[in-house]
Amino acid sequence: MTFAHAFIINHTGTGFIGQVISILVSVLAGVIVYGISVIILKIEEVSMIIDLLMKKIRR
């Protein structure tokens, strides 16, 4: 059980809705950490995707 999952489950309870919320928060925390890690490590493919998205937005 991850820290985020244990923390949230203690605050929301062990019911179905509490479990769903805790899993969603845990997944979201993982996605954020992964995204920050990819940006910090300057993965080339991510830079290409960001550049493509910025070009589409500027149009």
JSON list of N, CA and C in Angstrom, two decimals:
[
{"chain": "A", "resi": 1, "resn": "MET", "atom": "N", "xyz": [0.85, -1.17, 0.00]},
{"chain": "A", "resi": 1, "resn": "MET", "atom": "CA", "xyz": [0.00, 0.00, 0.00]},
{"chain": "A", "resi": 1, "resn": "MET", "atom": "C", "xyz": [0.90, 1.24, 0.00]},
{"chain": "A", "resi": 2, "resn": "THR", "atom": "N", "xyz": [0.64, 2.14, -0.89]},
{"chain": "A", "resi": 2, "resn": "THR", "atom": "CA", "xyz": [1.46, 3.34, -0.99]},
{"chain": "A", "resi": 2, "resn": "THR", "atom": "C", "xyz": [1.11, 4.33, 0.11]},
{"chain": "A", "resi": 3, "resn": "PHE", "atom": "N", "xyz": [2.01, 5.27, 0.33]},
{"chain": "A", "resi": 3, "resn": "PHE", "atom": "CA", "xyz": [1.78, 6.30, 1.34]},
{"chain": "A", "resi": 3, "resn": "PHE", "atom": "C", "xyz": [0.51, 7.09, 1.03]},
{"chain": "A", "resi": 4, "resn": "ALA", "atom": "N", "xyz": [0.35, 7.51, -0.23]},
{"chain": "A", "resi": 4, "resn": "ALA", "atom": "CA", "xyz": [-0.82, 8.31, -0.60]},
{"chain": "A", "resi": 4, "resn": "ALA", "atom": "C", "xyz": [-2.10, 7.50, -0.39]},
{"chain": "A", "resi": 5, "resn": "HIS", "atom": "N", "xyz": [-2.07, 6.22, -0.77]},
{"chain": "A", "resi": 5, "resn": "HIS", "atom": "CA", "xyz": [-3.25, 5.37, -0.61]},
{"chain": "A", "resi": 5, "resn": "HIS", "atom": "C", "xyz": [-3.62, 5.22, 0.87]},
{"chain": "A", "resi": 6, "resn": "ALA", "atom": "N", "xyz": [-2.63, 4.96, 1.71]},
{"chain": "A", "resi": 6, "resn": "ALA", "atom": "CA", "xyz": [-2.89, 4.79, 3.14]},
{"chain": "A", "resi": 6, "resn": "ALA", "atom": "C", "xyz": [-3.40, 6.09, 3.76]},
{"chain": "A", "resi": 7, "resn": "PHE", "atom": "N", "xyz": [-2.82, 7.22, 3.37]},
{"chain": "A", "resi": 7, "resn": "PHE", "atom": "CA", "xyz": [-3.22, 8.51, 3.91]},
{"chain": "A", "resi": 7, "resn": "PHE", "atom": "C", "xyz": [-4.68, 8.83, 3.54]},
{"chain": "A", "resi": 8, "resn": "ILE", "atom": "N", "xyz": [-5.02, 8.64, 2.29]},
{"chain": "A", "resi": 8, "resn": "ILE", "atom": "CA", "xyz": [-6.37, 8.96, 1.83]},
{"chain": "A", "resi": 8, "resn": "ILE", "atom": "C", "xyz": [-7.39, 7.98, 2.43]},
{"chain": "A", "resi": 9, "resn": "ILE", "atom": "N", "xyz": [-7.06, 6.70, 2.48]},
{"chain": "A", "resi": 9, "resn": "ILE", "atom": "CA", "xyz": [-8.02, 5.73, 3.01]},
{"chain": "A", "resi": 9, "resn": "ILE", "atom": "C", "xyz": [-8.32, 6.00, 4.48]},
{"chain": "A", "resi": 10, "resn": "ASN", "atom": "N", "xyz": [-7.34, 6.53, 5.21]},
{"chain": "A", "resi": 10, "resn": "ASN", "atom": "CA", "xyz": [-7.58, 6.89, 6.61]},
{"chain": "A", "resi": 10, "resn": "ASN", "atom": "C", "xyz": [-8.55, 8.06, 6.73]},
{"chain": "A", "resi": 11, "resn": "HIS", "atom": "N", "xyz": [-8.58, 8.93, 5.73]},
{"chain": "A", "resi": 11, "resn": "HIS", "atom": "CA", "xyz": [-9.45, 10.11, 5.80]},
{"chain": "A", "resi": 11, "resn": "HIS", "atom": "C", "xyz": [-10.81, 9.89, 5.15]},
{"chain": "A", "resi": 12, "resn": "THR", "atom": "N", "xyz": [-10.91, 8.94, 4.23]},
{"chain": "A", "resi": 12, "resn": "THR", "atom": "CA", "xyz": [-12.18, 8.72, 3.54]},
{"chain": "A", "resi": 12, "resn": "THR", "atom": "C", "xyz": [-12.91, 7.47, 3.99]},
{"chain": "A", "resi": 13, "resn": "GLY", "atom": "N", "xyz": [-12.26, 6.61, 4.72]},
{"chain": "A", "resi": 13, "resn": "GLY", "atom": "CA", "xyz": [-12.90, 5.38, 5.17]},
{"chain": "A", "resi": 13, "resn": "GLY", "atom": "C", "xyz": [-12.61, 4.23, 4.23]},
{"chain": "A", "resi": 14, "resn": "THR", "atom": "N", "xyz": [-13.12, 3.04, 4.61]},
{"chain": "A", "resi": 14, "resn": "THR", "atom": "CA", "xyz": [-12.83, 1.84, 3.84]},
{"chain": "A", "resi": 14, "resn": "THR", "atom": "C", "xyz": [-13.97, 1.42, 2.93]},
{"chain": "A", "resi": 15, "resn": "GLY", "atom": "N", "xyz": [-14.98, 2.25, 2.80]},
{"chain": "A", "resi": 15, "resn": "GLY", "atom": "CA", "xyz": [-16.10, 1.94, 1.90]},
{"chain": "A", "resi": 15, "resn": "GLY", "atom": "C", "xyz": [-15.67, 2.01, 0.45]},
{"chain": "A", "resi": 16, "resn": "PHE", "atom": "N", "xyz": [-16.58, 1.62, -0.42]},
{"chain": "A", "resi": 16, "resn": "PHE", "atom": "CA", "xyz": [-16.27, 1.58, -1.86]},
{"chain": "A", "resi": 16, "resn": "PHE", "atom": "C", "xyz": [-15.85, 2.94, -2.40]},
{"chain": "A", "resi": 17, "resn": "ILE", "atom": "N", "xyz": [-16.60, 3.97, -2.07]},
{"chain": "A", "resi": 17, "resn": "ILE", "atom": "CA", "xyz": [-16.28, 5.32, -2.55]},
{"chain": "A", "resi": 17, "resn": "ILE", "atom": "C", "xyz": [-14.92, 5.78, -2.00]},
{"chain": "A", "resi": 18, "resn": "GLY", "atom": "N", "xyz": [-14.65, 5.50, -0.74]},
{"chain": "A", "resi": 18, "resn": "GLY", "atom": "CA", "xyz": [-13.36, 5.85, -0.15]},
{"chain": "A", "resi": 18, "resn": "GLY", "atom": "C", "xyz": [-12.21, 5.15, -0.85]},
{"chain": "A", "resi": 19, "resn": "GLN", "atom": "N", "xyz": [-12.41, 3.88, -1.19]},
{"chain": "A", "resi": 19, "resn": "GLN", "atom": "CA", "xyz": [-11.37, 3.14, -1.89]},
{"chain": "A", "resi": 19, "resn": "GLN", "atom": "C", "xyz": [-11.15, 3.68, -3.29]},
{"chain": "A", "resi": 20, "resn": "VAL", "atom": "N", "xyz": [-12.22, 4.02, -3.98]},
{"chain": "A", "resi": 20, "resn": "VAL", "atom": "CA", "xyz": [-12.10, 4.58, -5.33]},
{"chain": "A", "resi": 20, "resn": "VAL", "atom": "C", "xyz": [-11.36, 5.90, -5.29]},
{"chain": "A", "resi": 21, "resn": "ILE", "atom": "N", "xyz": [-11.72, 6.76, -4.34]},
{"chain": "A", "resi": 21, "resn": "ILE", "atom": "CA", "xyz": [-11.05, 8.05, -4.20]},
{"chain": "A", "resi": 21, "resn": "ILE", "atom": "C", "xyz": [-9.58, 7.86, -3.89]},
{"chain": "A", "resi": 22, "resn": "SER", "atom": "N", "xyz": [-9.26, 6.94, -2.99]},
{"chain": "A", "resi": 22, "resn": "SER", "atom": "CA", "xyz": [-7.85, 6.73, -2.61]},
{"chain": "A", "resi": 22, "resn": "SER", "atom": "C", "xyz": [-7.04, 6.19, -3.77]},
{"chain": "A", "resi": 23, "resn": "ILE", "atom": "N", "xyz": [-7.61, 5.29, -4.57]},
{"chain": "A", "resi": 23, "resn": "ILE", "atom": "CA", "xyz": [-6.89, 4.77, -5.73]},
{"chain": "A", "resi": 23, "resn": "ILE", "atom": "C", "xyz": [-6.69, 5.87, -6.77]},
{"chain": "A", "resi": 24, "resn": "LEU", "atom": "N", "xyz": [-7.72, 6.68, -7.02]},
{"chain": "A", "resi": 24, "resn": "LEU", "atom": "CA", "xyz": [-7.58, 7.76, -7.99]},
{"chain": "A", "resi": 24, "resn": "LEU", "atom": "C", "xyz": [-6.53, 8.77, -7.56]},
{"chain": "A", "resi": 25, "resn": "VAL", "atom": "N", "xyz": [-6.50, 9.11, -6.29]},
{"chain": "A", "resi": 25, "resn": "VAL", "atom": "CA", "xyz": [-5.50, 10.05, -5.79]},
{"chain": "A", "resi": 25, "resn": "VAL", "atom": "C", "xyz": [-4.10, 9.44, -5.90]},
{"chain": "A", "resi": 26, "resn": "SER", "atom": "N", "xyz": [-3.96, 8.15, -5.60]},
{"chain": "A", "resi": 26, "resn": "SER", "atom": "CA", "xyz": [-2.67, 7.48, -5.72]},
{"chain": "A", "resi": 26, "resn": "SER", "atom": "C", "xyz": [-2.18, 7.45, -7.16]},
{"chain": "A", "resi": 27, "resn": "VAL", "atom": "N", "xyz": [-3.08, 7.14, -8.07]},
{"chain": "A", "resi": 27, "resn": "VAL", "atom": "CA", "xyz": [-2.72, 7.12, -9.49]},
{"chain": "A", "resi": 27, "resn": "VAL", "atom": "C", "xyz": [-2.33, 8.51, -9.96]},
{"chain": "A", "resi": 28, "resn": "LEU", "atom": "N", "xyz": [-3.09, 9.51, -9.56]},
{"chain": "A", "resi": 28, "resn": "LEU", "atom": "CA", "xyz": [-2.80, 10.90, -9.94]},
{"chain": "A", "resi": 28, "resn": "LEU", "atom": "C", "xyz": [-1.43, 11.32, -9.41]},
{"chain": "A", "resi": 29, "resn": "ALA", "atom": "N", "xyz": [-1.12, 10.96, -8.17]},
{"chain": "A", "resi": 29, "resn": "ALA", "atom": "CA", "xyz": [0.19, 11.28, -7.60]},
{"chain": "A", "resi": 29, "resn": "ALA", "atom": "C", "xyz": [1.29, 10.62, -8.41]},
{"chain": "A", "resi": 30, "resn": "GLY", "atom": "N", "xyz": [1.10, 9.37, -8.81]},
{"chain": "A", "resi": 30, "resn": "GLY", "atom": "CA", "xyz": [2.08, 8.66, -9.63]},
{"chain": "A", "resi": 30, "resn": "GLY", "atom": "C", "xyz": [2.28, 9.31, -10.97]},
{"chain": "A", "resi": 31, "resn": "VAL", "atom": "N", "xyz": [1.19, 9.73, -11.60]},
{"chain": "A", "resi": 31, "resn": "VAL", "atom": "CA", "xyz": [1.28, 10.39, -12.91]},
{"chain": "A", "resi": 31, "resn": "VAL", "atom": "C", "xyz": [2.05, 11.70, -12.80]},
{"chain": "A", "resi": 32, "resn": "ILE", "atom": "N", "xyz": [1.78, 12.46, -11.75]},
{"chain": "A", "resi": 32, "resn": "ILE", "atom": "CA", "xyz": [2.47, 13.74, -11.54]},
{"chain": "A", "resi": 32, "resn": "ILE", "atom": "C", "xyz": [3.96, 13.51, -11.33]},
{"chain": "A", "resi": 33, "resn": "VAL", "atom": "N", "xyz": [4.32, 12.55, -10.48]},
{"chain": "A", "resi": 33, "resn": "VAL", "atom": "CA", "xyz": [5.74, 12.26, -10.23]},
{"chain": "A", "resi": 33, "resn": "VAL", "atom": "C", "xyz": [6.42, 11.79, -11.51]},
{"chain": "A", "resi": 34, "resn": "TYR", "atom": "N", "xyz": [5.76, 10.92, -12.27]},
{"chain": "A", "resi": 34, "resn": "TYR", "atom": "CA", "xyz": [6.32, 10.42, -13.52]},
{"chain": "A", "resi": 34, "resn": "TYR", "atom": "C", "xyz": [6.52, 11.56, -14.52]},
{"chain": "A", "resi": 35, "resn": "GLY", "atom": "N", "xyz": [5.52, 12.42, -14.64]},
{"chain": "A", "resi": 35, "resn": "GLY", "atom": "CA", "xyz": [5.62, 13.55, -15.57]},
{"chain": "A", "resi": 35, "resn": "GLY", "atom": "C", "xyz": [6.75, 14.49, -15.21]},
{"chain": "A", "resi": 36, "resn": "ILE", "atom": "N", "xyz": [6.89, 14.81, -13.93]},
{"chain": "A", "resi": 36, "resn": "ILE", "atom": "CA", "xyz": [7.96, 15.69, -13.49]},
{"chain": "A", "resi": 36, "resn": "ILE", "atom": "C", "xyz": [9.31, 15.04, -13.74]},
{"chain": "A", "resi": 37, "resn": "SER", "atom": "N", "xyz": [9.42, 13.72, -13.48]},
{"chain": "A", "resi": 37, "resn": "SER", "atom": "CA", "xyz": [10.68, 13.01, -13.71]},
{"chain": "A", "resi": 37, "resn": "SER", "atom": "C", "xyz": [11.07, 13.03, -15.17]},
{"chain": "A", "resi": 38, "resn": "VAL", "atom": "N", "xyz": [10.11, 12.82, -16.05]},
{"chain": "A", "resi": 38, "resn": "VAL", "atom": "CA", "xyz": [10.38, 12.81, -17.48]},
{"chain": "A", "resi": 38, "resn": "VAL", "atom": "C", "xyz": [10.86, 14.19, -17.94]},
{"chain": "A", "resi": 39, "resn": "ILE", "atom": "N", "xyz": [10.24, 15.24, -17.43]},
{"chain": "A", "resi": 39, "resn": "ILE", "atom": "CA", "xyz": [10.64, 16.59, -17.81]},
{"chain": "A", "resi": 39, "resn": "ILE", "atom": "C", "xyz": [12.02, 16.92, -17.27]},
{"chain": "A", "resi": 40, "resn": "ILE", "atom": "N", "xyz": [12.29, 16.56, -16.02]},
{"chain": "A", "resi": 40, "resn": "ILE", "atom": "CA", "xyz": [13.60, 16.84, -15.42]},
{"chain": "A", "resi": 40, "resn": "ILE", "atom": "C", "xyz": [14.71, 16.08, -16.14]},
{"chain": "A", "resi": 41, "resn": "LEU", "atom": "N", "xyz": [14.44, 14.83, -16.53]},
{"chain": "A", "resi": 41, "resn": "LEU", "atom": "CA", "xyz": [15.45, 14.02, -17.21]},
{"chain": "A", "resi": 41, "resn": "LEU", "atom": "C", "xyz": [15.59, 14.39, -18.69]},
{"chain": "A", "resi": 42, "resn": "LYS", "atom": "N", "xyz": [14.73, 15.28, -19.15]},
{"chain": "A", "resi": 42, "resn": "LYS", "atom": "CA", "xyz": [14.77, 15.80, -20.52]},
{"chain": "A", "resi": 42, "resn": "LYS", "atom": "C", "xyz": [14.76, 14.68, -21.56]},
{"chain": "A", "resi": 43, "resn": "ILE", "atom": "N", "xyz": [13.76, 13.82, -21.46]},
{"chain": "A", "resi": 43, "resn": "ILE", "atom": "CA", "xyz": [13.57, 12.74, -22.42]},
{"chain": "A", "resi": 43, "resn": "ILE", "atom": "C", "xyz": [13.25, 13.38, -23.77]},
{"chain": "A", "resi": 44, "resn": "GLU", "atom": "N", "xyz": [13.98, 12.98, -24.81]},
{"chain": "A", "resi": 44, "resn": "GLU", "atom": "CA", "xyz": [13.87, 13.63, -26.12]},
{"chain": "A", "resi": 44, "resn": "GLU", "atom": "C", "xyz": [12.46, 13.52, -26.70]},
{"chain": "A", "resi": 45, "resn": "GLU", "atom": "N", "xyz": [11.83, 12.37, -26.58]},
{"chain": "A", "resi": 45, "resn": "GLU", "atom": "CA", "xyz": [10.50, 12.17, -27.15]},
{"chain": "A", "resi": 45, "resn": "GLU", "atom": "C", "xyz": [9.48, 13.12, -26.52]},
{"chain": "A", "resi": 46, "resn": "VAL", "atom": "N", "xyz": [9.61, 13.37, -25.23]},
{"chain": "A", "resi": 46, "resn": "VAL", "atom": "CA", "xyz": [8.68, 14.27, -24.55]},
{"chain": "A", "resi": 46, "resn": "VAL", "atom": "C", "xyz": [8.87, 15.69, -25.06]},
{"chain": "A", "resi": 47, "resn": "SER", "atom": "N", "xyz": [10.12, 16.08, -25.27]},
{"chain": "A", "resi": 47, "resn": "SER", "atom": "CA", "xyz": [10.39, 17.42, -25.81]},
{"chain": "A", "resi": 47, "resn": "SER", "atom": "C", "xyz": [9.76, 17.56, -27.20]},
{"chain": "A", "resi": 48, "resn": "MET", "atom": "N", "xyz": [9.82, 16.50, -28.00]},
{"chain": "A", "resi": 48, "resn": "MET", "atom": "CA", "xyz": [9.21, 16.55, -29.33]},
{"chain": "A", "resi": 48, "resn": "MET", "atom": "C", "xyz": [7.69, 16.70, -29.23]},
{"chain": "A", "resi": 49, "resn": "ILE", "atom": "N", "xyz": [7.08, 15.98, -28.32]},
{"chain": "A", "resi": 49, "resn": "ILE", "atom": "CA", "xyz": [5.63, 16.06, -28.14]},
{"chain": "A", "resi": 49, "resn": "ILE", "atom": "C", "xyz": [5.22, 17.44, -27.65]},
{"chain": "A", "resi": 50, "resn": "ILE", "atom": "N", "xyz": [5.97, 17.99, -26.70]},
{"chain": "A", "resi": 50, "resn": "ILE", "atom": "CA", "xyz": [5.66, 19.33, -26.20]},
{"chain": "A", "resi": 50, "resn": "ILE", "atom": "C", "xyz": [5.79, 20.36, -27.31]},
{"chain": "A", "resi": 51, "resn": "ASP", "atom": "N", "xyz": [6.84, 20.24, -28.13]},
{"chain": "A", "resi": 51, "resn": "ASP", "atom": "CA", "xyz": [7.02, 21.16, -29.26]},
{"chain": "A", "resi": 51, "resn": "ASP", "atom": "C", "xyz": [5.86, 21.06, -30.25]},
{"chain": "A", "resi": 52, "resn": "LEU", "atom": "N", "xyz": [5.42, 19.84, -30.55]},
{"chain": "A", "resi": 52, "resn": "LEU", "atom": "CA", "xyz": [4.29, 19.66, -31.46]},
{"chain": "A", "resi": 52, "resn": "LEU", "atom": "C", "xyz": [3.01, 20.28, -30.90]},
{"chain": "A", "resi": 53, "resn": "LEU", "atom": "N", "xyz": [2.78, 20.08, -29.60]},
{"chain": "A", "resi": 53, "resn": "LEU", "atom": "CA", "xyz": [1.58, 20.64, -28.99]},
{"chain": "A", "resi": 53, "resn": "LEU", "atom": "C", "xyz": [1.62, 22.17, -28.99]},
{"chain": "A", "resi": 54, "resn": "MET", "atom": "N", "xyz": [2.80, 22.74, -28.73]},
{"chain": "A", "resi": 54, "resn": "MET", "atom": "CA", "xyz": [2.92, 24.20, -28.73]},
{"chain": "A", "resi": 54, "resn": "MET", "atom": "C", "xyz": [2.68, 24.76, -30.12]},
{"chain": "A", "resi": 55, "resn": "LYS", "atom": "N", "xyz": [3.14, 24.07, -31.17]},
{"chain": "A", "resi": 55, "resn": "LYS", "atom": "CA", "xyz": [2.89, 24.53, -32.54]},
{"chain": "A", "resi": 55, "resn": "LYS", "atom": "C", "xyz": [1.40, 24.50, -32.86]},
{"chain": "A", "resi": 56, "resn": "LYS", "atom": "N", "xyz": [0.71, 23.44, -32.39]},
{"chain": "A", "resi": 56, "resn": "LYS", "atom": "CA", "xyz": [-0.73, 23.33, -32.65]},
{"chain": "A", "resi": 56, "resn": "LYS", "atom": "C", "xyz": [-1.49, 24.44, -31.90]},
{"chain": "A", "resi": 57, "resn": "ILE", "atom": "N", "xyz": [-1.07, 24.76, -30.70]},
{"chain": "A", "resi": 57, "resn": "ILE", "atom": "CA", "xyz": [-1.74, 25.78, -29.91]},
{"chain": "A", "resi": 57, "resn": "ILE", "atom": "C", "xyz": [-1.55, 27.16, -30.51]},
{"chain": "A", "resi": 58, "resn": "ARG", "atom": "N", "xyz": [-0.37, 27.42, -31.04]},
{"chain": "A", "resi": 58, "resn": "ARG", "atom": "CA", "xyz": [-0.06, 28.74, -31.61]},
{"chain": "A", "resi": 58, "resn": "ARG", "atom": "C", "xyz": [-0.79, 29.03, -32.91]},
{"chain": "A", "resi": 59, "resn": "ARG", "atom": "N", "xyz": [-1.30, 28.02, -33.55]},
{"chain": "A", "resi": 59, "resn": "ARG", "atom": "CA", "xyz": [-2.01, 28.22, -34.85]},
{"chain": "A", "resi": 59, "resn": "ARG", "atom": "C", "xyz": [-3.24, 28.98, -34.67]}
]
